[in-house]
């Protein structure tokens, strides 16, 4: 399985969008300074994810969310995940 995910940092008040194969390991990478953008702070929380069968699908979805350039869109995704 592959994932597109959204993290949130309270201290930065920012979202981070990414894709990966192992979501638990990737979150640990972000929390342990193994990612250039997210190493600034250590309070990243997984807020949302979608599951895909291929890496290509996960990457396409990641780019789709990023191209929206909309915090409101991201927050709507998170609110409607339930």
JSON list of N, CA, C and O in Angstrom, two decimals, residues 1-6 17-23 48-65 73 77:
[
{"chain": "A", "resi": 1, "resn": "UNK", "atom": "N", "xyz": [0.83, -1.19, 0.00]},
{"chain": "A", "resi": 1, "resn": "UNK", "atom": "CA", "xyz": [0.00, 0.00, 0.00]},
{"chain": "A", "resi": 1, "resn": "UNK", "atom": "C", "xyz": [0.88, 1.26, 0.00]},
{"chain": "A", "resi": 1, "resn": "UNK", "atom": "O", "xyz": [1.96, 1.26, 0.56]},
{"chain": "A", "resi": 2, "resn": "UNK", "atom": "N", "xyz": [0.32, 2.30, -0.57]},
{"chain": "A", "resi": 2, "resn": "UNK", "atom": "CA", "xyz": [0.99, 3.60, -0.60]},
{"chain": "A", "resi": 2, "resn": "UNK", "atom": "C", "xyz": [0.02, 4.65, -0.07]},
{"chain": "A", "resi": 2, "resn": "UNK", "atom": "O", "xyz": [-1.20, 4.45, -0.12]},
{"chain": "A", "resi": 3, "resn": "UNK", "atom": "N", "xyz": [0.58, 5.72, 0.44]},
{"chain": "A", "resi": 3, "resn": "UNK", "atom": "CA", "xyz": [-0.24, 6.71, 1.12]},
{"chain": "A", "resi": 3, "resn": "UNK", "atom": "C", "xyz": [0.09, 8.13, 0.67]},
{"chain": "A", "resi": 3, "resn": "UNK", "atom": "O", "xyz": [1.24, 8.44, 0.38]},
{"chain": "A", "resi": 4, "resn": "UNK", "atom": "N", "xyz": [-0.93, 8.97, 0.66]},
{"chain": "A", "resi": 4, "resn": "UNK", "atom": "CA", "xyz": [-0.77, 10.42, 0.60]},
{"chain": "A", "resi": 4, "resn": "UNK", "atom": "C", "xyz": [-1.22, 10.90, 1.97]},
{"chain": "A", "resi": 4, "resn": "UNK", "atom": "O", "xyz": [-2.25, 10.45, 2.48]},
{"chain": "A", "resi": 5, "resn": "UNK", "atom": "N", "xyz": [-0.43, 11.77, 2.59]},
{"chain": "A", "resi": 5, "resn": "UNK", "atom": "CA", "xyz": [-0.73, 12.15, 3.96]},
{"chain": "A", "resi": 5, "resn": "UNK", "atom": "C", "xyz": [-0.57, 13.65, 4.17]},
{"chain": "A", "resi": 5, "resn": "UNK", "atom": "O", "xyz": [0.10, 14.34, 3.39]},
{"chain": "A", "resi": 6, "resn": "UNK", "atom": "N", "xyz": [-1.22, 14.13, 5.23]},
{"chain": "A", "resi": 6, "resn": "UNK", "atom": "CA", "xyz": [-1.11, 15.53, 5.62]},
{"chain": "A", "resi": 6, "resn": "UNK", "atom": "C", "xyz": [-0.73, 15.58, 7.09]},
{"chain": "A", "resi": 6, "resn": "UNK", "atom": "O", "xyz": [-1.37, 14.96, 7.94]},
{"chain": "A", "resi": 17, "resn": "UNK", "atom": "N", "xyz": [2.34, 18.16, 3.16]},
{"chain": "A", "resi": 17, "resn": "UNK", "atom": "CA", "xyz": [1.70, 17.12, 2.36]},
{"chain": "A", "resi": 17, "resn": "UNK", "atom": "C", "xyz": [2.79, 16.24, 1.77]},
{"chain": "A", "resi": 17, "resn": "UNK", "atom": "O", "xyz": [3.78, 16.75, 1.22]},
{"chain": "A", "resi": 18, "resn": "UNK", "atom": "N", "xyz": [2.63, 14.93, 1.87]},
{"chain": "A", "resi": 18, "resn": "UNK", "atom": "CA", "xyz": [3.62, 14.01, 1.33]},
{"chain": "A", "resi": 18, "resn": "UNK", "atom": "C", "xyz": [2.99, 12.70, 0.91]},
{"chain": "A", "resi": 18, "resn": "UNK", "atom": "O", "xyz": [1.79, 12.49, 1.06]},
{"chain": "A", "resi": 19, "resn": "UNK", "atom": "N", "xyz": [3.83, 11.81, 0.39]},
{"chain": "A", "resi": 19, "resn": "UNK", "atom": "CA", "xyz": [3.39, 10.46, 0.04]},
{"chain": "A", "resi": 19, "resn": "UNK", "atom": "C", "xyz": [4.50, 9.48, 0.40]},
{"chain": "A", "resi": 19, "resn": "UNK", "atom": "O", "xyz": [5.67, 9.86, 0.46]},
{"chain": "A", "resi": 20, "resn": "UNK", "atom": "N", "xyz": [4.11, 8.24, 0.67]},
{"chain": "A", "resi": 20, "resn": "UNK", "atom": "CA", "xyz": [5.09, 7.26, 1.11]},
{"chain": "A", "resi": 20, "resn": "UNK", "atom": "C", "xyz": [4.49, 5.85, 1.03]},
{"chain": "A", "resi": 20, "resn": "UNK", "atom": "O", "xyz": [3.31, 5.69, 0.73]},
{"chain": "A", "resi": 21, "resn": "UNK", "atom": "N", "xyz": [5.31, 4.86, 1.36]},
{"chain": "A", "resi": 21, "resn": "UNK", "atom": "CA", "xyz": [4.83, 3.48, 1.41]},
{"chain": "A", "resi": 21, "resn": "UNK", "atom": "C", "xyz": [4.54, 3.04, 2.85]},
{"chain": "A", "resi": 21, "resn": "UNK", "atom": "O", "xyz": [3.60, 2.30, 3.09]},
{"chain": "A", "resi": 22, "resn": "UNK", "atom": "N", "xyz": [5.32, 3.51, 3.80]},
{"chain": "A", "resi": 22, "resn": "UNK", "atom": "CA", "xyz": [5.14, 3.12, 5.20]},
{"chain": "A", "resi": 22, "resn": "UNK", "atom": "C", "xyz": [4.84, 4.38, 6.01]},
{"chain": "A", "resi": 22, "resn": "UNK", "atom": "O", "xyz": [5.76, 5.12, 6.38]},
{"chain": "A", "resi": 23, "resn": "UNK", "atom": "N", "xyz": [3.59, 4.60, 6.29]},
{"chain": "A", "resi": 23, "resn": "UNK", "atom": "CA", "xyz": [3.18, 5.87, 6.91]},
{"chain": "A", "resi": 23, "resn": "UNK", "atom": "C", "xyz": [3.71, 6.03, 8.34]},
{"chain": "A", "resi": 23, "resn": "UNK", "atom": "O", "xyz": [4.10, 7.12, 8.74]},
{"chain": "A", "resi": 48, "resn": "UNK", "atom": "N", "xyz": [-4.36, 13.43, 8.32]},
{"chain": "A", "resi": 48, "resn": "UNK", "atom": "CA", "xyz": [-5.17, 12.89, 7.23]},
{"chain": "A", "resi": 48, "resn": "UNK", "atom": "C", "xyz": [-4.30, 11.97, 6.38]},
{"chain": "A", "resi": 48, "resn": "UNK", "atom": "O", "xyz": [-3.11, 12.21, 6.22]},
{"chain": "A", "resi": 49, "resn": "UNK", "atom": "N", "xyz": [-4.91, 10.93, 5.84]},
{"chain": "A", "resi": 49, "resn": "UNK", "atom": "CA", "xyz": [-4.21, 10.12, 4.84]},
{"chain": "A", "resi": 49, "resn": "UNK", "atom": "C", "xyz": [-5.21, 9.43, 3.94]},
{"chain": "A", "resi": 49, "resn": "UNK", "atom": "O", "xyz": [-6.37, 9.23, 4.30]},
{"chain": "A", "resi": 50, "resn": "UNK", "atom": "N", "xyz": [-4.76, 9.11, 2.75]},
{"chain": "A", "resi": 50, "resn": "UNK", "atom": "CA", "xyz": [-5.51, 8.33, 1.78]},
{"chain": "A", "resi": 50, "resn": "UNK", "atom": "C", "xyz": [-4.63, 7.15, 1.37]},
{"chain": "A", "resi": 50, "resn": "UNK", "atom": "O", "xyz": [-3.40, 7.28, 1.34]},
{"chain": "A", "resi": 51, "resn": "UNK", "atom": "N", "xyz": [-5.25, 6.03, 1.03]},
{"chain": "A", "resi": 51, "resn": "UNK", "atom": "CA", "xyz": [-4.53, 4.81, 0.69]},
{"chain": "A", "resi": 51, "resn": "UNK", "atom": "C", "xyz": [-4.66, 4.54, -0.81]},
{"chain": "A", "resi": 51, "resn": "UNK", "atom": "O", "xyz": [-5.74, 4.70, -1.39]},
{"chain": "A", "resi": 52, "resn": "UNK", "atom": "N", "xyz": [-3.55, 4.08, -1.42]},
{"chain": "A", "resi": 52, "resn": "UNK", "atom": "CA", "xyz": [-3.52, 3.77, -2.86]},
{"chain": "A", "resi": 52, "resn": "UNK", "atom": "C", "xyz": [-2.79, 2.46, -3.09]},
{"chain": "A", "resi": 52, "resn": "UNK", "atom": "O", "xyz": [-1.97, 2.04, -2.28]},
{"chain": "A", "resi": 53, "resn": "UNK", "atom": "N", "xyz": [-3.06, 1.85, -4.23]},
{"chain": "A", "resi": 53, "resn": "UNK", "atom": "CA", "xyz": [-2.41, 0.59, -4.57]},
{"chain": "A", "resi": 53, "resn": "UNK", "atom": "C", "xyz": [-1.03, 0.81, -5.17]},
{"chain": "A", "resi": 53, "resn": "UNK", "atom": "O", "xyz": [-0.17, -0.07, -5.08]},
{"chain": "A", "resi": 54, "resn": "UNK", "atom": "N", "xyz": [-0.81, 1.96, -5.80]},
{"chain": "A", "resi": 54, "resn": "UNK", "atom": "CA", "xyz": [0.48, 2.21, -6.45]},
{"chain": "A", "resi": 54, "resn": "UNK", "atom": "C", "xyz": [1.10, 3.52, -5.97]},
{"chain": "A", "resi": 54, "resn": "UNK", "atom": "O", "xyz": [0.40, 4.44, -5.56]},
{"chain": "A", "resi": 55, "resn": "UNK", "atom": "N", "xyz": [2.42, 3.58, -6.08]},
{"chain": "A", "resi": 55, "resn": "UNK", "atom": "CA", "xyz": [3.15, 4.81, -5.74]},
{"chain": "A", "resi": 55, "resn": "UNK", "atom": "C", "xyz": [2.72, 5.95, -6.67]},
{"chain": "A", "resi": 55, "resn": "UNK", "atom": "O", "xyz": [2.58, 7.09, -6.25]},
{"chain": "A", "resi": 56, "resn": "UNK", "atom": "N", "xyz": [2.50, 5.62, -7.92]},
{"chain": "A", "resi": 56, "resn": "UNK", "atom": "CA", "xyz": [2.10, 6.62, -8.90]},
{"chain": "A", "resi": 56, "resn": "UNK", "atom": "C", "xyz": [0.80, 7.31, -8.51]},
{"chain": "A", "resi": 56, "resn": "UNK", "atom": "O", "xyz": [0.69, 8.54, -8.59]},
{"chain": "A", "resi": 57, "resn": "UNK", "atom": "N", "xyz": [-0.18, 6.55, -8.07]},
{"chain": "A", "resi": 57, "resn": "UNK", "atom": "CA", "xyz": [-1.46, 7.12, -7.64]},
{"chain": "A", "resi": 57, "resn": "UNK", "atom": "C", "xyz": [-1.27, 8.04, -6.42]},
{"chain": "A", "resi": 57, "resn": "UNK", "atom": "O", "xyz": [-1.85, 9.12, -6.36]},
{"chain": "A", "resi": 58, "resn": "UNK", "atom": "N", "xyz": [-0.46, 7.59, -5.47]},
{"chain": "A", "resi": 58, "resn": "UNK", "atom": "CA", "xyz": [-0.22, 8.38, -4.26]},
{"chain": "A", "resi": 58, "resn": "UNK", "atom": "C", "xyz": [0.49, 9.69, -4.61]},
{"chain": "A", "resi": 58, "resn": "UNK", "atom": "O", "xyz": [0.13, 10.75, -4.08]},
{"chain": "A", "resi": 59, "resn": "UNK", "atom": "N", "xyz": [1.47, 9.62, -5.49]},
{"chain": "A", "resi": 59, "resn": "UNK", "atom": "CA", "xyz": [2.20, 10.84, -5.90]},
{"chain": "A", "resi": 59, "resn": "UNK", "atom": "C", "xyz": [1.29, 11.80, -6.66]},
{"chain": "A", "resi": 59, "resn": "UNK", "atom": "O", "xyz": [1.37, 13.01, -6.46]},
{"chain": "A", "resi": 60, "resn": "UNK", "atom": "N", "xyz": [0.44, 11.25, -7.52]},
{"chain": "A", "resi": 60, "resn": "UNK", "atom": "CA", "xyz": [-0.50, 12.11, -8.27]},
{"chain": "A", "resi": 60, "resn": "UNK", "atom": "C", "xyz": [-1.43, 12.83, -7.31]},
{"chain": "A", "resi": 60, "resn": "UNK", "atom": "O", "xyz": [-1.71, 14.02, -7.48]},
{"chain": "A", "resi": 61, "resn": "UNK", "atom": "N", "xyz": [-1.91, 12.13, -6.31]},
{"chain": "A", "resi": 61, "resn": "UNK", "atom": "CA", "xyz": [-2.82, 12.75, -5.34]},
{"chain": "A", "resi": 61, "resn": "UNK", "atom": "C", "xyz": [-2.09, 13.81, -4.51]},
{"chain": "A", "resi": 61, "resn": "UNK", "atom": "O", "xyz": [-2.63, 14.88, -4.24]},
{"chain": "A", "resi": 62, "resn": "UNK", "atom": "N", "xyz": [-0.85, 13.51, -4.14]},
{"chain": "A", "resi": 62, "resn": "UNK", "atom": "CA", "xyz": [-0.04, 14.50, -3.41]},
{"chain": "A", "resi": 62, "resn": "UNK", "atom": "C", "xyz": [0.08, 15.79, -4.21]},
{"chain": "A", "resi": 62, "resn": "UNK", "atom": "O", "xyz": [-0.16, 16.89, -3.69]},
{"chain": "A", "resi": 63, "resn": "UNK", "atom": "N", "xyz": [0.42, 15.66, -5.48]},
{"chain": "A", "resi": 63, "resn": "UNK", "atom": "CA", "xyz": [0.56, 16.84, -6.34]},
{"chain": "A", "resi": 63, "resn": "UNK", "atom": "C", "xyz": [-0.76, 17.57, -6.53]},
{"chain": "A", "resi": 63, "resn": "UNK", "atom": "O", "xyz": [-0.80, 18.80, -6.58]},
{"chain": "A", "resi": 64, "resn": "UNK", "atom": "N", "xyz": [-1.85, 16.80, -6.63]},
{"chain": "A", "resi": 64, "resn": "UNK", "atom": "CA", "xyz": [-3.17, 17.40, -6.78]},
{"chain": "A", "resi": 64, "resn": "UNK", "atom": "C", "xyz": [-3.51, 18.28, -5.58]},
{"chain": "A", "resi": 64, "resn": "UNK", "atom": "O", "xyz": [-3.97, 19.41, -5.74]},
{"chain": "A", "resi": 65, "resn": "UNK", "atom": "N", "xyz": [-3.26, 17.78, -4.39]},
{"chain": "A", "resi": 65, "resn": "UNK", "atom": "CA", "xyz": [-3.53, 18.56, -3.17]},
{"chain": "A", "resi": 65, "resn": "UNK", "atom": "C", "xyz": [-2.61, 19.78, -3.12]},
{"chain": "A", "resi": 65, "resn": "UNK", "atom": "O", "xyz": [-3.06, 20.89, -2.82]},
{"chain": "A", "resi": 73, "resn": "UNK", "atom": "N", "xyz": [-8.98, 24.04, 1.56]},
{"chain": "A", "resi": 73, "resn": "UNK", "atom": "CA", "xyz": [-9.19, 22.73, 0.95]},
{"chain": "A", "resi": 73, "resn": "UNK", "atom": "C", "xyz": [-8.60, 21.63, 1.84]},
{"chain": "A", "resi": 73, "resn": "UNK", "atom": "O", "xyz": [-9.25, 20.61, 2.09]},
{"chain": "A", "resi": 77, "resn": "UNK", "atom": "N", "xyz": [-10.63, 18.58, 3.78]},
{"chain": "A", "resi": 77, "resn": "UNK", "atom": "CA", "xyz": [-10.28, 17.15, 3.68]},
{"chain": "A", "resi": 77, "resn": "UNK", "atom": "C", "xyz": [-10.19, 16.55, 5.08]},
{"chain": "A", "resi": 77, "resn": "UNK", "atom": "O", "xyz": [-10.73, 15.47, 5.33]}
]
